[in-house]
Amino acid sequence: MSAQVSDNPLRAGMRLERTAEPCAIIIFGATGDLAKRKLIPALLRLSQQRLIPAEFAIVGISRQQLSDDEFRSMMHDAVLEFGDHEEFDESSWRSFANALFYLHGDFNSAATYQTLARRLTEVEKLRSTQGNRIFYLATAPEFFGLIAKNLGGSGLAQSEQGWTRVIVEKPFGYDLESARALNDELAAVFKENQIYRIDHYLGKETVQNLLVFRFANSIFEPLWNRQYIDHIQVTNAETVGVEGRGSYYDKAGVLRDMIQNHVFQVIALIAMEPPVSLQANSIRDEKTKVMQSVRPIPEDRID
């Protein structure tokens, strides 16, 4: 009896757990809404599930004057407010909190990055992170290029011992011209395989399950096409208001904050053709084809 190999990437061994490497995660804008609401609670949960090794560190950077202990206390409160209450316990938090460090600094000052370099040397030795670094830019978009430039100028963009990556949150630029300019600024410092342009909405379980729901479901997969689907409506129902992000919304606006990234990503996952594999580039290529197929809407048809 011969074994058959499925041509469906989602049926052919979809989930392979990988052990994460030791690393230091440097979060610019560590006292902001994104870090408190999303990043720290998510990292704590990964730590509790042992999906990141014990040899990791988180270094928060912001303009607010805080000590390490004050930063840990702030993140503790954030986890209690925004994290998973069912999985939280103080003993796991104390272990996680030992990996939290804080640095006060101005993103525009070269001295901040010199101090960061010295602090990283200490933290990497203490936490055995092997020189691997992730720079997470959880800041307002106007700081992305500035931080990248300063990381390059300080020598932090390239690690002598391990790998270095930079994560850029949305919105990526204000328009096409500024997005291309930001790409150029990042490319002047980092190699393309070091740059991660992410949309945290894709981390939602419901969004991630779209691929499985579509391509690994023998009921829906044959019917998921224009012959059987009349139209698609995407409802983005928010329970969180602007809250303390008024200055950000004044500049970005709701269209740039929600529509051209979160909603379009969901539309692309719904409308794309099956990827040849589950590799990031294969999924990206199919998403791109969807966006290229969309016909521009004439201005006179926009209400």
Short mmCIF file of C-alpha atoms in Angstrom, two decimals:
data_model
loop_
_atom_site.label_atom_id
_atom_site.label_comp_id
_atom_site.label_asym_id
_atom_site.label_seq_id
_atom_site.Cartn_x
_atom_site.Cartn_y
_atom_site.Cartn_z
CA MET A 1 0.00 0.00 0.00
CA SER A 2 1.63 3.22 -1.14
CA ALA A 3 1.40 6.41 0.88
CA GLN A 4 -0.22 9.38 -0.76
CA VAL A 5 1.20 12.87 -0.33
CA SER A 6 -1.43 15.58 -0.14
CA ASP A 7 -1.06 18.55 -2.50
CA ASN A 8 -2.83 20.69 0.09
CA PRO A 9 -0.19 22.38 2.27
CA LEU A 10 -2.65 22.62 5.15
CA ARG A 11 -3.28 18.89 5.15
CA ALA A 12 0.32 17.82 4.68
CA GLY A 13 1.73 18.27 8.18
CA MET A 14 0.61 21.75 8.98
CA ARG A 15 1.86 22.38 12.54
CA LEU A 16 5.50 21.79 13.36
CA GLU A 17 6.52 23.22 16.71
CA ARG A 18 9.87 24.98 16.66
CA THR A 19 12.01 25.86 19.63
CA ALA A 20 12.70 29.58 19.68
CA GLU A 21 16.29 30.69 20.01
CA PRO A 22 17.51 32.78 22.94
CA CYS A 23 17.20 36.50 22.23
CA ALA A 24 16.81 39.98 23.64
CA ILE A 25 13.66 41.86 22.60
CA ILE A 26 14.12 45.62 22.62
CA ILE A 27 10.76 47.42 22.59
CA PHE A 28 10.84 51.09 21.57
CA GLY A 29 7.74 52.75 22.98
CA ALA A 30 7.52 50.24 25.83
CA THR A 31 5.14 52.31 27.96
CA GLY A 32 2.66 52.80 25.11
CA ASP A 33 -0.70 51.22 24.43
CA LEU A 34 0.57 48.53 22.05
CA ALA A 35 3.20 47.22 24.46
CA LYS A 36 0.86 47.18 27.46
CA ARG A 37 -2.21 45.87 25.67
CA LYS A 38 -0.62 43.36 23.28
CA LEU A 39 3.12 42.74 23.46
CA ILE A 40 3.86 42.11 27.12
CA PRO A 41 0.74 39.96 27.76
CA ALA A 42 1.55 37.92 24.64
CA LEU A 43 5.19 37.43 25.63
CA LEU A 44 4.15 36.37 29.12
CA ARG A 45 1.79 33.79 27.69
CA LEU A 46 4.51 32.44 25.37
CA SER A 47 6.78 32.17 28.38
CA GLN A 48 4.14 30.29 30.38
CA GLN A 49 3.64 27.90 27.46
CA ARG A 50 7.42 27.45 27.18
CA LEU A 51 7.40 28.56 23.56
CA ILE A 52 10.28 30.91 24.25
CA PRO A 53 13.38 29.75 26.11
CA ALA A 54 14.42 30.78 29.59
CA GLU A 55 17.35 32.65 28.00
CA PHE A 56 15.48 35.73 26.88
CA ALA A 57 15.28 39.36 27.93
CA ILE A 58 12.97 42.29 27.26
CA VAL A 59 14.44 45.79 27.31
CA GLY A 60 11.85 48.55 27.20
CA ILE A 61 12.77 52.03 25.95
CA SER A 62 10.63 55.13 26.32
CA ARG A 63 10.87 58.78 27.31
CA GLN A 64 9.20 58.18 30.66
CA GLN A 65 11.50 58.14 33.70
CA LEU A 66 11.24 54.68 35.27
CA SER A 67 13.45 52.23 37.10
CA ASP A 68 13.50 48.53 36.21
CA ASP A 69 11.21 47.76 39.16
CA GLU A 70 8.79 50.55 38.26
CA PHE A 71 8.63 49.27 34.69
CA ARG A 72 7.96 45.75 35.95
CA SER A 73 5.19 47.05 38.17
CA MET A 74 3.63 48.94 35.25
CA MET A 75 3.71 45.81 33.07
CA HIS A 76 2.29 43.73 35.92
CA ASP A 77 -0.72 46.06 36.05
CA ALA A 78 -1.02 45.93 32.25
CA VAL A 79 -1.08 42.13 32.25
CA LEU A 80 -3.77 42.10 34.94
CA GLU A 81 -5.86 44.52 32.88
CA PHE A 82 -5.33 43.18 29.37
CA GLY A 83 -3.95 39.65 29.72
CA ASP A 84 -5.49 36.24 30.17
CA HIS A 85 -6.73 36.16 33.77
CA GLU A 86 -7.33 32.40 33.74
CA GLU A 87 -3.68 31.62 33.01
CA PHE A 88 -2.12 34.33 35.18
CA ASP A 89 -0.34 33.42 38.39
CA GLU A 90 2.11 35.40 40.46
CA SER A 91 4.87 32.79 40.46
CA SER A 92 5.08 32.66 36.66
CA TRP A 93 4.93 36.47 36.57
CA ARG A 94 7.88 36.79 38.97
CA SER A 95 9.98 34.50 36.78
CA PHE A 96 8.99 36.48 33.68
CA ALA A 97 9.57 39.84 35.39
CA ASN A 98 13.20 38.95 36.04
CA ALA A 99 13.73 39.27 32.28
CA LEU A 100 12.27 42.81 32.12
CA PHE A 101 14.57 45.81 32.01
CA TYR A 102 14.02 49.47 31.24
CA LEU A 103 15.94 52.32 29.67
CA HIS A 104 14.84 55.95 29.62
CA GLY A 105 15.85 57.85 26.51
CA ASP A 106 15.05 60.16 23.64
CA PHE A 107 14.72 58.33 20.31
CA ASN A 108 16.40 61.26 18.57
CA SER A 109 19.49 61.29 20.79
CA ALA A 110 22.62 59.36 19.84
CA ALA A 111 23.40 59.03 23.56
CA THR A 112 20.29 56.84 24.00
CA TYR A 113 21.64 54.25 21.59
CA GLN A 114 25.11 54.34 23.14
CA THR A 115 23.54 53.69 26.53
CA LEU A 116 21.39 50.95 24.98
CA ALA A 117 24.49 49.26 23.57
CA ARG A 118 26.12 49.18 27.00
CA ARG A 119 22.93 47.98 28.68
CA LEU A 120 22.48 45.23 26.11
CA THR A 121 25.99 43.97 26.77
CA GLU A 122 25.11 43.63 30.46
CA VAL A 123 21.68 42.08 29.85
CA GLU A 124 22.93 39.62 27.25
CA LYS A 125 25.59 38.37 29.63
CA LEU A 126 23.13 38.13 32.52
CA ARG A 127 20.38 36.40 30.52
CA SER A 128 22.58 34.38 28.11
CA THR A 129 20.74 35.59 25.01
CA GLN A 130 23.71 34.82 22.72
CA GLY A 131 23.71 38.18 20.95
CA ASN A 132 20.38 37.60 19.16
CA ARG A 133 18.29 40.80 19.06
CA ILE A 134 14.81 41.82 17.98
CA PHE A 135 14.10 45.55 17.80
CA TYR A 136 10.34 46.11 18.01
CA LEU A 137 9.26 49.60 16.95
CA ALA A 138 6.04 50.04 18.92
CA THR A 139 6.13 53.80 18.41
CA ALA A 140 4.36 56.45 16.38
CA PRO A 141 5.15 55.95 12.66
CA GLU A 142 7.23 59.12 12.39
CA PHE A 143 9.90 57.50 14.58
CA PHE A 144 10.42 54.38 12.43
CA GLY A 145 13.03 55.80 10.08
CA LEU A 146 14.69 57.82 12.83
CA ILE A 147 15.15 54.80 15.09
CA ALA A 148 16.44 52.66 12.22
CA LYS A 149 18.98 55.32 11.28
CA ASN A 150 20.22 55.62 14.87
CA LEU A 151 20.44 51.85 15.26
CA GLY A 152 22.63 51.79 12.18
CA GLY A 153 24.76 54.71 13.33
CA SER A 154 25.37 53.13 16.73
CA GLY A 155 26.33 49.74 15.29
CA LEU A 156 23.33 48.00 16.85
CA ALA A 157 21.77 47.00 13.53
CA GLN A 158 24.29 44.19 13.12
CA SER A 159 25.19 41.84 15.96
CA GLU A 160 28.70 40.45 16.11
CA GLN A 161 27.59 37.19 17.71
CA GLY A 162 24.00 36.45 16.66
CA TRP A 163 21.23 37.68 14.39
CA THR A 164 19.39 40.99 14.40
CA ARG A 165 15.83 41.71 13.28
CA VAL A 166 13.65 44.80 13.25
CA ILE A 167 9.84 44.70 13.51
CA VAL A 168 7.86 47.64 12.13
CA GLU A 169 4.24 48.05 13.13
CA LYS A 170 1.50 49.53 11.02
CA PRO A 171 0.68 52.02 9.59
CA PHE A 172 3.62 51.77 7.22
CA GLY A 173 3.83 55.30 5.90
CA TYR A 174 1.12 57.87 5.35
CA ASP A 175 0.74 57.30 1.60
CA LEU A 176 2.55 55.50 -1.23
CA GLU A 177 5.34 58.07 -1.41
CA SER A 178 6.06 58.02 2.32
CA ALA A 179 5.87 54.20 2.41
CA ARG A 180 8.52 54.00 -0.30
CA ALA A 181 10.65 56.53 1.57
CA LEU A 182 10.36 54.44 4.76
CA ASN A 183 11.38 51.34 2.84
CA ASP A 184 14.48 53.18 1.63
CA GLU A 185 15.33 54.29 5.18
CA LEU A 186 15.06 50.75 6.52
CA ALA A 187 16.97 49.27 3.59
CA ALA A 188 19.84 51.69 4.19
CA VAL A 189 20.42 50.03 7.58
CA PHE A 190 18.97 46.52 7.48
CA LYS A 191 18.94 43.71 4.94
CA GLU A 192 15.54 42.74 3.61
CA ASN A 193 15.54 39.42 5.49
CA GLN A 194 16.05 41.35 8.75
CA ILE A 195 12.95 43.52 8.27
CA TYR A 196 9.54 42.33 9.48
CA ARG A 197 6.62 44.58 8.50
CA ILE A 198 3.79 43.19 10.55
CA ASP A 199 0.11 43.60 11.17
CA HIS A 200 -0.72 42.39 14.68
CA TYR A 201 -4.30 41.71 13.56
CA LEU A 202 -3.00 38.60 11.80
CA GLY A 203 -2.17 37.16 15.21
CA LYS A 204 -5.84 36.89 16.12
CA GLU A 205 -6.92 33.26 16.36
CA THR A 206 -9.98 33.77 14.15
CA VAL A 207 -7.86 35.35 11.41
CA GLN A 208 -5.23 32.62 11.61
CA ASN A 209 -7.93 29.96 11.35
CA LEU A 210 -9.14 31.34 8.01
CA LEU A 211 -6.51 29.33 6.10
CA VAL A 212 -7.52 26.11 7.83
CA PHE A 213 -11.22 26.89 7.52
CA ARG A 214 -10.82 27.44 3.78
CA PHE A 215 -8.26 24.99 2.48
CA ALA A 216 -8.39 22.08 4.95
CA ASN A 217 -12.18 21.84 4.98
CA SER A 218 -13.55 19.54 2.28
CA ILE A 219 -17.03 21.03 2.67
CA PHE A 220 -16.14 24.64 2.04
CA GLU A 221 -13.01 24.48 -0.13
CA PRO A 222 -14.78 23.37 -3.37
CA LEU A 223 -17.48 26.03 -2.89
CA TRP A 224 -15.22 28.94 -1.98
CA ASN A 225 -15.24 30.74 -5.32
CA ARG A 226 -17.19 33.32 -7.29
CA GLN A 227 -19.51 30.69 -8.76
CA TYR A 228 -21.14 30.09 -5.38
CA ILE A 229 -20.44 33.26 -3.37
CA ASP A 230 -22.46 36.33 -4.26
CA HIS A 231 -20.59 38.89 -2.19
CA ILE A 232 -18.54 39.32 0.98
CA GLN A 233 -19.10 41.74 3.83
CA VAL A 234 -16.43 42.36 6.46
CA THR A 235 -17.62 43.86 9.74
CA ASN A 236 -14.97 45.28 12.06
CA ALA A 237 -16.73 45.56 15.41
CA GLU A 238 -14.56 47.33 17.99
CA THR A 239 -15.17 47.41 21.73
CA VAL A 240 -12.19 49.71 22.38
CA GLY A 241 -12.41 53.43 21.69
CA VAL A 242 -9.70 55.96 20.94
CA GLU A 243 -8.92 56.21 24.67
CA GLY A 244 -5.42 57.73 25.10
CA ARG A 245 -4.52 57.55 21.42
CA GLY A 246 -6.09 60.81 20.32
CA SER A 247 -2.85 62.38 19.05
CA TYR A 248 -2.13 59.26 16.98
CA TYR A 249 -5.63 59.21 15.47
CA ASP A 250 -5.42 62.89 14.60
CA LYS A 251 -2.47 62.06 12.34
CA ALA A 252 -3.31 58.58 11.10
CA GLY A 253 -7.10 58.50 10.96
CA VAL A 254 -9.30 55.43 11.13
CA LEU A 255 -8.80 54.46 7.46
CA ARG A 256 -5.04 54.14 7.88
CA ASP A 257 -5.36 52.60 11.31
CA MET A 258 -7.90 49.89 10.46
CA ILE A 259 -8.94 49.62 6.81
CA GLN A 260 -5.84 49.59 4.60
CA ASN A 261 -4.10 47.08 6.86
CA HIS A 262 -6.33 45.00 9.15
CA VAL A 263 -9.42 44.80 6.93
CA PHE A 264 -7.49 44.42 3.68
CA GLN A 265 -5.43 41.61 5.21
CA VAL A 266 -8.61 39.74 6.11
CA ILE A 267 -10.04 40.32 2.63
CA ALA A 268 -6.85 38.99 1.06
CA LEU A 269 -6.99 35.81 3.17
CA ILE A 270 -10.62 35.30 2.18
CA ALA A 271 -10.17 35.94 -1.54
CA MET A 272 -6.70 34.55 -2.33
CA GLU A 273 -6.01 31.35 -4.24
CA PRO A 274 -4.45 28.37 -2.41
CA PRO A 275 -0.72 29.03 -1.81
CA VAL A 276 1.79 26.48 -3.09
CA SER A 277 3.11 26.17 0.48
CA LEU A 278 2.67 27.69 3.91
CA GLN A 279 5.91 29.63 3.59
CA ALA A 280 5.53 33.36 4.21
CA ASN A 281 6.54 34.34 0.67
CA SER A 282 4.00 31.97 -0.91
CA ILE A 283 1.13 33.38 1.15
CA ARG A 284 2.34 36.93 0.47
CA ASP A 285 2.38 36.29 -3.29
CA GLU A 286 -1.23 35.11 -3.30
CA LYS A 287 -2.32 38.09 -1.21
CA THR A 288 -0.58 40.42 -3.64
CA LYS A 289 -2.47 38.89 -6.56
CA VAL A 290 -5.75 39.69 -4.80
CA MET A 291 -4.82 43.34 -4.32
CA GLN A 292 -3.65 43.59 -7.95
CA SER A 293 -6.99 42.21 -9.12
CA VAL A 294 -9.09 44.82 -7.32
CA ARG A 295 -10.53 47.40 -9.69
CA PRO A 296 -10.20 51.02 -8.52
CA ILE A 297 -13.49 52.56 -7.41
CA PRO A 298 -14.37 55.77 -9.32
CA GLU A 299 -14.74 58.79 -7.07
CA ASP A 300 -18.30 59.41 -8.27
CA ARG A 301 -19.34 56.01 -6.88
CA ILE A 302 -18.02 56.67 -3.37
CA ASP A 303 -20.74 57.85 -1.01
#
